[in-house]
C-alpha cells in the first residue's frame, strides 16, 4: 500500500501519550502511510516534526452536553436492568446546581433520562446528538477540511470527547472510513462511549467482548484487537538511564532502596495523603529494624493540590516527591497534558524502584512490564474526608472482575499490614508477578511492544 493518507484525530490531550509520544507515528511512516494529525489540543505537534492541521474554535451545540450526559445515565440504567447489578450506579457523578448554566444543563439531562430510559429512547438520544452536531459551524468547517485534504481514513484517539463527534460525522458524510480507539481499560462499563464509528480498536479479547456486550449494535467484524500503546514505551530500553544518573538527578540516597507510592486524584481517593502517611510510618518501622528504604511519591498527573504538603514535610527524610512532567494549560482535567519527557520519567521511576503501592491503579501493569510487584490499598482510614467514600467501592468496579485471581497484587488490608507486605514485595515477588502477568495478558494483547505495528496493520486491512 502506497501513501494512503490517514488523519489522526486528537479531540483532546489524553491521546497525546499513546499516539504522539509513542512509536506510533514512526511506524506508520515506515509502512508508507501519509500521516496528518487533526489536532484539537494546545500542543504544537510540529515541534515533533509531525504534519498537523489545527482545529480552530471547536464548539459543540449548546444542548449536546445535556444529551451526552443523558445518554450515559440511560446506558447505565439499561445495564442495571439487564444485569441486575447496582455497580453501574457507582459510575454516576452527582448533578450540580450551584451555578445557573450547569444547573440548566443538568435539569435538561434529568428530564431526558426520565423520559428516554429504554432502548428506543436511547436510539432517539443518540440520533439527536448527531443532528445537533451536524447543525453547527464546527461541523461545516470539518467538512471543508476533509473535502480539501481528502484523507483515506480518520482515526480518533479517544471515544469519550464530544468534540470528536462533528469531525467523525463529517467524515462519514463524505464516505471516509472512521475508527476510534477505546482509551482506557475501565471505559466501556462506565458508559463513556460518545462517538459512533465504522471500526473500533480495543486492547484485548476481553475488551472486545465488553464492547459487544454493552453495544450490541456493533458487529464483530467492526472490531480490531490491537492492545494499547500505553505500555509500549516500557520495552524501549534506549530511554532507560543508569541508576547513578537517575539517583543523582533526583537527589536520591544511593544507599537506599526505593518503593513508589503512586497517588490518585481527589475524587478517586480523597484520603490519599493519609494512605501515604501510613506507608511512610511502615517504612520508618522497617528502617528502625535495620533496613534502608525510601519512598518516591509520584502524584496523580492531574492533581496539583497542596493536600500532600503536610505529610511530605513531616516525612521528608523518607519521601522524595518526583512530580509528573505534565503541562497545565487549563483548569479542567483534560487540559492537563502529558509530555514526552514524562514518559521517560515514568519508565525510569519504575526501573529504579522495587515495587509500587496504590489504590487500584493500572500502574500494576506498568510495573509488571518491568517484572515488579504492585500492592493495592484495601482499607478505609478513620475520620474519612468523605463519609460516603469507601475503598470497597473501588474494587467492586467491573474492570477489576478481569483479575484472574486475587494473588495478582499484594493486598494492604490495614495500616498494620503494610510493613509485612512491603517486605514480601521486596523479597518474594515471583508468585505475585506471575499472576499479575496473567492479568496483564487478559487486559491487553501481547506482546505489548508490538501495538503500533498491529494498529497500522488493522488500518491497512480496513483500507484494502
Coordinates of C-alpha atoms in Angstrom, one line a residue:
X1 CA 0.0 0.0 0.0
X2 CA 1.5 3.3 -1.0
X3 CA 0.9 6.7 0.6
X4 CA -2.6 6.3 2.0
X5 CA -3.4 9.4 3.9
X6 CA -4.5 8.9 7.5
X7 CA -6.0 11.7 9.7
X8 CA -5.2 11.0 13.4
X9 CA -7.9 12.9 15.2
X10 CA -6.8 14.2 18.6
X11 CA -10.0 15.7 20.1
X12 CA -8.3 16.3 23.4
X13 CA -4.9 15.9 25.1
X14 CA -5.3 12.5 26.6
X15 CA -4.4 10.8 23.2
X16 CA -1.0 12.5 23.0
X17 CA 0.8 9.9 25.1
X18 CA -0.5 7.0 23.1
X19 CA -0.3 8.4 19.6
X20 CA 2.1 11.2 19.5
X21 CA 4.8 10.4 22.1
X22 CA 5.0 6.7 21.3
X23 CA 6.5 4.9 18.2
X24 CA 3.1 5.0 16.5
X25 CA 3.9 7.8 14.1
X26 CA 7.3 6.5 13.1
X27 CA 6.0 3.0 12.5
X28 CA 3.2 4.4 10.3
X29 CA 5.7 6.2 8.2
X30 CA 7.7 3.1 7.7
X31 CA 4.6 1.4 6.4
X32 CA 4.3 4.2 3.7
X33 CA 1.3 5.9 5.3
X34 CA 0.9 9.7 4.9
X35 CA 0.0 10.8 8.4
X36 CA -1.6 14.1 9.4
X37 CA -2.7 14.9 13.0
X38 CA -6.0 16.7 13.1
X39 CA -5.2 18.4 16.3
X40 CA -7.6 19.9 18.8
X41 CA -5.0 20.1 21.6
X42 CA -2.9 23.1 22.7
X43 CA 0.2 21.1 22.0
X44 CA 2.2 22.1 18.9
X45 CA 2.8 18.8 17.1
X46 CA 5.1 20.4 14.5
X47 CA 7.7 20.6 17.2
X48 CA 7.9 16.8 16.9
X49 CA 8.2 17.0 13.2
X50 CA 4.7 15.9 12.5
X51 CA 2.3 17.2 9.8
X52 CA -0.6 18.7 11.7
X53 CA -3.8 20.6 11.0
X54 CA -5.0 22.5 14.0
X55 CA -8.8 22.6 14.7
X56 CA -9.9 26.1 15.5
X57 CA -12.8 27.2 17.7
X58 CA -14.2 23.8 18.1
X59 CA -17.6 24.2 19.8
X60 CA -20.4 21.7 20.4
X61 CA -24.1 22.6 20.2
X62 CA -25.4 24.2 23.5
X63 CA -27.6 21.1 24.0
X64 CA -25.1 18.4 23.2
X65 CA -23.7 18.1 26.7
X66 CA -27.1 17.6 28.2
X67 CA -27.9 14.9 25.7
X68 CA -24.5 13.3 26.1
X69 CA -24.9 13.1 29.9
X70 CA -28.4 11.7 29.4
X71 CA -27.0 9.0 27.1
X72 CA -24.5 8.0 29.8
X73 CA -27.2 7.7 32.5
X74 CA -29.6 5.9 30.2
X75 CA -26.9 3.3 29.3
X76 CA -26.2 2.8 33.0
X77 CA -29.9 2.4 33.7
X78 CA -30.1 -0.2 30.9
X79 CA -27.1 -2.1 32.3
X80 CA -28.7 -2.2 35.7
X81 CA -31.9 -3.5 34.2
X82 CA -30.2 -6.1 32.1
X83 CA -27.7 -7.4 34.6
X84 CA -29.5 -6.8 37.9
X85 CA -26.2 -5.2 39.1
X86 CA -26.2 -1.9 41.0
X87 CA -22.5 -1.4 40.5
X88 CA -23.3 0.7 37.5
X89 CA -24.8 3.4 39.8
X90 CA -21.3 4.0 41.1
X91 CA -20.2 5.3 37.7
X92 CA -22.6 8.3 38.0
X93 CA -21.4 11.8 39.0
X94 CA -23.8 13.9 41.1
X95 CA -25.7 16.6 39.3
X96 CA -24.6 20.1 40.3
X97 CA -27.0 23.1 40.7
X98 CA -24.7 25.7 42.2
X99 CA -24.3 27.7 39.1
X100 CA -27.0 28.7 36.6
X101 CA -25.6 27.3 33.4
X102 CA -24.7 23.8 34.7
X103 CA -28.0 23.7 36.6
X104 CA -30.0 24.3 33.4
X105 CA -27.9 21.6 31.5
X106 CA -28.4 19.1 34.3
X107 CA -32.2 19.8 34.5
X108 CA -32.5 19.0 30.8
X109 CA -30.4 15.9 31.2
X110 CA -32.6 14.7 34.1
X111 CA -35.7 15.2 32.0
X112 CA -34.3 13.3 29.1
X113 CA -33.2 10.4 31.4
X114 CA -36.7 10.3 32.9
X115 CA -38.4 10.2 29.5
X116 CA -36.0 8.1 27.4
X117 CA -34.7 5.2 29.7
X118 CA -35.3 2.5 27.2
X119 CA -33.5 1.1 24.2
X120 CA -35.7 3.0 21.8
X121 CA -35.3 6.2 23.9
X122 CA -31.5 5.7 23.8
X123 CA -31.6 5.5 20.0
X124 CA -33.5 8.8 19.9
X125 CA -31.0 10.4 22.2
X126 CA -28.0 9.2 20.0
X127 CA -29.7 10.4 16.8
X128 CA -30.5 13.8 18.4
X129 CA -26.8 14.2 19.3
X130 CA -25.9 13.6 15.7
X131 CA -28.5 16.1 14.5
X132 CA -27.3 18.7 16.9
X133 CA -23.7 18.4 16.0
X134 CA -24.4 18.4 12.2
X135 CA -26.2 21.7 12.6
X136 CA -23.3 23.9 13.6
X137 CA -20.4 25.8 12.1
X138 CA -17.8 23.4 13.6
X139 CA -19.3 20.5 11.6
X140 CA -19.2 22.6 8.4
X141 CA -15.5 23.6 9.0
X142 CA -14.7 19.9 9.5
X143 CA -16.4 19.0 6.2
X144 CA -14.5 21.7 4.4
X145 CA -11.2 20.5 5.9
X146 CA -11.9 16.9 4.8
X147 CA -13.0 18.0 1.3
X148 CA -9.7 19.9 0.9
X149 CA -7.4 17.3 2.4
X150 CA -9.2 14.1 1.2
X151 CA -7.8 11.6 3.8
X152 CA -8.4 7.9 3.2
X153 CA -9.4 7.4 6.8
X154 CA -10.0 9.3 10.1
X155 CA -8.7 7.5 13.2
X156 CA -9.9 9.0 16.5
X157 CA -7.6 8.5 19.5
X158 CA -10.4 8.6 22.2
X159 CA -14.0 7.6 22.2
X160 CA -15.1 10.0 25.0
X161 CA -14.9 13.7 23.9
X162 CA -18.0 15.3 22.5
X163 CA -15.7 17.5 20.3
X164 CA -14.9 14.3 18.3
X165 CA -18.5 13.8 17.2
X166 CA -18.6 16.5 14.5
X167 CA -15.3 15.6 12.7
X168 CA -16.3 11.9 12.6
X169 CA -19.8 12.7 11.3
X170 CA -18.3 14.9 8.6
X171 CA -16.0 12.1 7.5
X172 CA -18.9 9.6 7.4
X173 CA -20.9 12.1 5.4
X174 CA -18.1 12.1 2.8
X175 CA -17.8 8.3 2.8
X176 CA -14.4 8.3 4.6
X177 CA -13.9 5.3 6.9
X178 CA -13.7 6.2 10.6
X179 CA -12.3 4.4 13.6
X180 CA -11.9 5.1 17.3
X181 CA -9.6 3.7 19.9
X182 CA -11.1 2.8 23.3
X183 CA -8.9 4.8 25.6
X184 CA -8.8 3.1 29.0
X185 CA -9.3 -0.4 30.5
X186 CA -12.4 0.7 32.5
X187 CA -14.2 2.9 29.9
X188 CA -16.8 0.5 28.5
X189 CA -18.7 -0.5 31.7
X190 CA -18.7 3.2 32.6
X191 CA -20.8 4.2 29.5
X192 CA -18.2 6.6 28.2
X193 CA -18.8 6.0 24.5
X194 CA -19.7 9.3 22.8
X195 CA -18.8 8.6 19.2
X196 CA -20.1 6.1 16.7
X197 CA -17.5 5.0 14.1
X198 CA -17.2 2.4 11.4
X199 CA -14.5 0.5 13.3
X200 CA -13.3 0.1 16.9
X201 CA -9.8 -0.6 18.1
X202 CA -9.7 -2.4 21.5
X203 CA -7.0 -3.6 23.9
X204 CA -7.8 -7.3 24.1
X205 CA -10.3 -10.1 23.5
X206 CA -11.7 -9.2 26.9
X207 CA -12.4 -5.6 25.8
X208 CA -13.8 -6.8 22.5
X209 CA -16.3 -9.0 24.5
X210 CA -17.2 -5.9 26.6
X211 CA -17.8 -3.8 23.5
X212 CA -20.1 -6.4 22.0
X213 CA -21.9 -6.8 25.4
X214 CA -22.5 -3.1 26.0
X215 CA -23.1 -2.1 22.4
X216 CA -24.9 -5.0 20.7
X217 CA -25.4 -2.8 17.6
X218 CA -21.7 -3.1 16.9
X219 CA -20.7 -6.1 14.8
X220 CA -17.7 -8.3 15.5
X221 CA -16.3 -7.5 12.0
X222 CA -16.0 -3.9 13.1
X223 CA -13.6 -4.6 16.0
X224 CA -9.8 -4.9 15.8
X225 CA -7.8 -6.2 18.8
X226 CA -4.5 -4.3 18.9
X227 CA -3.5 -3.7 22.5
X228 CA -2.7 -0.2 23.7
X229 CA 0.4 2.0 23.1
X230 CA 0.1 2.9 26.8
X231 CA 2.6 0.2 27.8
X232 CA 4.7 0.1 24.6
X233 CA 7.3 2.5 25.8
X234 CA 8.3 0.3 28.7
X235 CA 10.1 -2.0 26.3
X236 CA 12.2 0.7 24.7
X237 CA 15.4 0.2 26.7
X238 CA 17.1 3.1 24.9
X239 CA 15.2 5.5 27.2
X240 CA 16.5 3.9 30.4
X241 CA 19.2 5.8 32.3
X242 CA 21.6 4.3 34.8
X243 CA 20.7 4.1 38.5
X244 CA 23.5 6.5 39.3
X245 CA 22.2 9.1 36.8
X246 CA 18.6 8.7 38.0
X247 CA 19.5 8.9 41.7
X248 CA 21.8 11.9 41.1
X249 CA 19.3 13.8 39.0
X250 CA 16.5 13.4 41.6
X251 CA 18.8 13.7 44.7
X252 CA 18.1 10.2 45.9
X253 CA 20.2 8.4 48.5
X254 CA 22.3 5.8 46.7
X255 CA 22.4 3.7 49.9
X256 CA 18.6 3.3 49.9
X257 CA 16.2 1.1 48.0
X258 CA 13.1 2.9 47.0
X259 CA 9.5 1.9 46.6
X260 CA 7.0 4.0 44.7
X261 CA 3.8 5.4 46.0
X262 CA 1.5 6.3 43.1
X263 CA -1.1 8.9 44.0
X264 CA -4.7 9.2 42.9
X265 CA -6.9 12.2 42.1
X266 CA -9.1 13.6 44.9
X267 CA -12.4 12.1 43.5
X268 CA -10.9 8.6 43.3
X269 CA -9.2 8.7 46.6
X270 CA -9.9 11.7 48.9
X271 CA -7.9 10.1 51.7
X272 CA -4.8 9.5 49.6
X273 CA -2.5 11.7 51.9
X274 CA -3.4 9.6 54.9
X275 CA -2.5 6.4 53.0
X276 CA 0.8 7.9 52.0
X277 CA 1.4 8.7 55.7
X278 CA 0.6 5.1 56.7
X279 CA 3.1 3.8 54.1
X280 CA 5.7 6.3 55.5
X281 CA 5.1 5.0 59.0
X282 CA 5.6 1.4 57.8
X283 CA 8.8 2.3 56.0
X284 CA 10.1 4.1 59.1
X285 CA 9.4 1.0 61.2
X286 CA 11.3 -1.1 58.6
X287 CA 14.2 1.3 58.7
X288 CA 14.3 1.1 62.5
X289 CA 14.7 -2.6 62.1
X290 CA 17.8 -2.2 60.0
X291 CA 16.5 -1.7 56.5
X292 CA 17.4 1.3 54.3
X293 CA 14.3 2.2 52.4
X294 CA 12.8 5.3 50.9
X295 CA 9.6 6.3 49.1
X296 CA 9.3 8.0 45.7
X297 CA 6.0 9.8 45.6
X298 CA 4.6 10.1 42.1
X299 CA 1.4 12.1 42.4
X300 CA -1.6 11.8 40.0
X301 CA -0.7 14.0 37.0
X302 CA -3.9 15.9 37.2
X303 CA -3.6 16.6 40.9
X304 CA -2.0 20.0 41.5
X305 CA -3.4 20.4 45.0
X306 CA -1.4 21.0 48.2
X307 CA -3.2 18.2 50.1
X308 CA 0.1 16.2 50.5
X309 CA 2.3 19.1 51.7
X310 CA 2.0 18.4 55.4
X311 CA 2.8 14.6 55.0
X312 CA 5.7 15.4 52.7
X313 CA 7.2 17.9 55.1
X314 CA 6.8 15.6 58.1
X315 CA 8.4 12.7 56.3
X316 CA 11.0 14.5 54.1
X317 CA 13.7 12.1 55.4
X318 CA 11.8 9.2 53.8
X319 CA 9.6 10.5 51.0
X320 CA 11.1 12.1 47.8
X321 CA 8.4 13.6 45.6
X322 CA 9.1 13.4 41.9
X323 CA 6.3 15.2 40.1
X324 CA 5.0 14.0 36.7
X325 CA 6.1 16.3 33.9
X326 CA 2.6 17.2 32.6
X327 CA 1.7 20.7 31.4
X328 CA -1.3 22.6 32.9
X329 CA -2.9 24.6 30.1
X330 CA -6.4 25.0 31.6
X331 CA -8.4 24.3 34.7
X332 CA -10.2 21.1 33.5
X333 CA -8.6 17.7 33.9
X334 CA -8.5 17.1 30.1
X335 CA -6.5 20.3 29.6
X336 CA -3.6 19.0 31.7
X337 CA -1.4 17.5 29.0
X338 CA 1.2 14.6 29.2
X339 CA 4.6 15.2 27.8
X340 CA 7.2 13.0 26.1
X341 CA 9.6 13.7 28.9
X342 CA 7.2 12.3 31.5
X343 CA 7.0 9.0 29.6
X344 CA 10.7 8.6 30.2
X345 CA 10.5 9.8 33.8
X346 CA 7.8 7.2 34.5
X347 CA 9.8 4.4 32.8
X348 CA 12.9 5.3 34.8
X349 CA 11.0 5.7 38.1
X350 CA 9.7 2.1 37.6
X351 CA 13.1 0.8 36.6
X352 CA 14.8 2.2 39.7
X353 CA 12.1 1.4 42.3
X354 CA 11.4 -2.0 43.8
X355 CA 7.6 -2.1 43.7
X356 CA 4.6 0.2 43.7
X357 CA 1.8 0.9 46.1
X358 CA -1.5 2.5 45.2
X359 CA -5.3 2.3 45.2
X360 CA -6.4 0.1 42.3
X361 CA -4.4 1.8 39.6
X362 CA -3.4 0.4 36.2
X363 CA 0.2 1.0 37.4
X364 CA 0.0 -2.7 38.3
X365 CA 0.6 -3.3 34.5
X366 CA 3.3 -0.7 34.1
X367 CA 5.2 -2.4 36.9
X368 CA 4.7 -6.0 35.8
X369 CA 6.0 -4.9 32.4
X370 CA 9.3 -4.4 34.3
X371 CA 8.7 -7.6 36.3
X372 CA 7.9 -5.8 39.5
X373 CA 5.1 -6.2 42.1
X374 CA 2.2 -4.0 43.0
X375 CA 0.4 -3.6 46.3
X376 CA -3.2 -2.4 46.4
X377 CA -4.6 -0.4 49.4
X378 CA -7.6 -2.2 50.7
X379 CA -8.9 -0.4 53.9
X380 CA -10.7 2.7 55.0
X381 CA -9.0 5.2 57.2
X382 CA -10.5 6.6 60.4
X383 CA -12.1 10.1 60.1
X384 CA -12.6 9.9 56.4
X385 CA -12.8 13.2 54.5
X386 CA -15.9 11.9 52.6
X387 CA -18.1 9.7 54.8
X388 CA -19.8 8.2 51.7
X389 CA -16.5 7.1 50.1
X390 CA -15.1 3.6 50.7
X391 CA -12.2 1.6 49.3
X392 CA -14.7 -1.3 48.9
X393 CA -16.5 0.8 46.2
X394 CA -13.3 0.8 44.1
X395 CA -12.7 -2.9 43.9
X396 CA -16.4 -3.6 43.0
X397 CA -15.9 -1.8 39.7
X398 CA -16.5 -4.1 36.7
X399 CA -12.9 -3.8 35.4
X400 CA -11.5 -5.5 38.5
X401 CA -13.5 -8.6 37.7
X402 CA -11.0 -9.3 34.9
X403 CA -8.4 -10.2 37.6
X404 CA -7.6 -13.9 37.2
X405 CA -7.1 -14.3 40.9
X406 CA -6.6 -12.2 44.0
X407 CA -2.8 -13.0 44.1
X408 CA -2.1 -10.7 41.1
X409 CA -1.3 -8.0 43.7
X410 CA -0.3 -7.7 47.3
X411 CA -3.3 -6.5 49.5
X412 CA -2.7 -3.9 52.1
X413 CA -5.7 -4.7 54.3
X414 CA -4.8 -2.4 57.3
X415 CA -2.1 0.1 58.3
X416 CA -0.5 -2.7 60.3
X417 CA -0.4 -4.9 57.2
X418 CA 1.8 -2.5 55.1
X419 CA 5.1 -3.3 56.7
X420 CA 4.9 -7.1 56.1
X421 CA 3.6 -6.7 52.5
X422 CA 6.4 -4.3 51.6
X423 CA 8.8 -7.0 52.9
X424 CA 7.1 -9.6 50.8
X425 CA 7.2 -7.3 47.7
X426 CA 10.9 -6.8 48.2
X427 CA 11.9 -10.4 48.6
X428 CA 9.1 -12.8 47.4
X429 CA 7.8 -11.3 44.3
X430 CA 7.7 -14.3 41.9
X431 CA 4.2 -15.6 42.5
X432 CA 2.7 -12.1 42.6
X433 CA 4.4 -11.1 39.4
X434 CA 3.4 -14.4 37.6
X435 CA -0.3 -13.7 38.5
X436 CA 0.0 -10.0 37.6
X437 CA 1.4 -11.1 34.2
X438 CA -1.6 -13.3 33.6
X439 CA -3.9 -10.3 34.4
X440 CA -1.8 -8.1 32.0
X441 CA -2.3 -10.7 29.2
X442 CA -6.1 -10.6 29.8
X443 CA -6.1 -6.8 29.8
X444 CA -4.0 -6.1 26.7
X445 CA -2.9 -8.0 23.6
X446 CA 0.6 -9.4 23.8
X447 CA 3.4 -8.9 23.0
X448 CA 2.7 -5.3 24.3
X449 CA 5.7 -3.9 22.4
X450 CA 4.1 -4.6 19.0
X451 CA 1.0 -2.5 19.4
X452 CA 1.8 0.2 16.9
X453 CA 2.5 -2.5 14.3
X454 CA -0.9 -4.1 15.0
X455 CA -2.8 -0.8 14.8
X456 CA -1.3 0.1 11.4
X457 CA -1.9 -3.5 10.1
X458 CA -5.5 -3.1 11.1
X459 CA -5.7 0.2 9.3
X460 CA -4.2 -1.4 6.2
X461 CA -6.8 -4.2 6.4
X462 CA -9.6 -1.6 6.6
X463 CA -8.3 0.3 3.5
X464 CA -7.7 -2.8 1.4

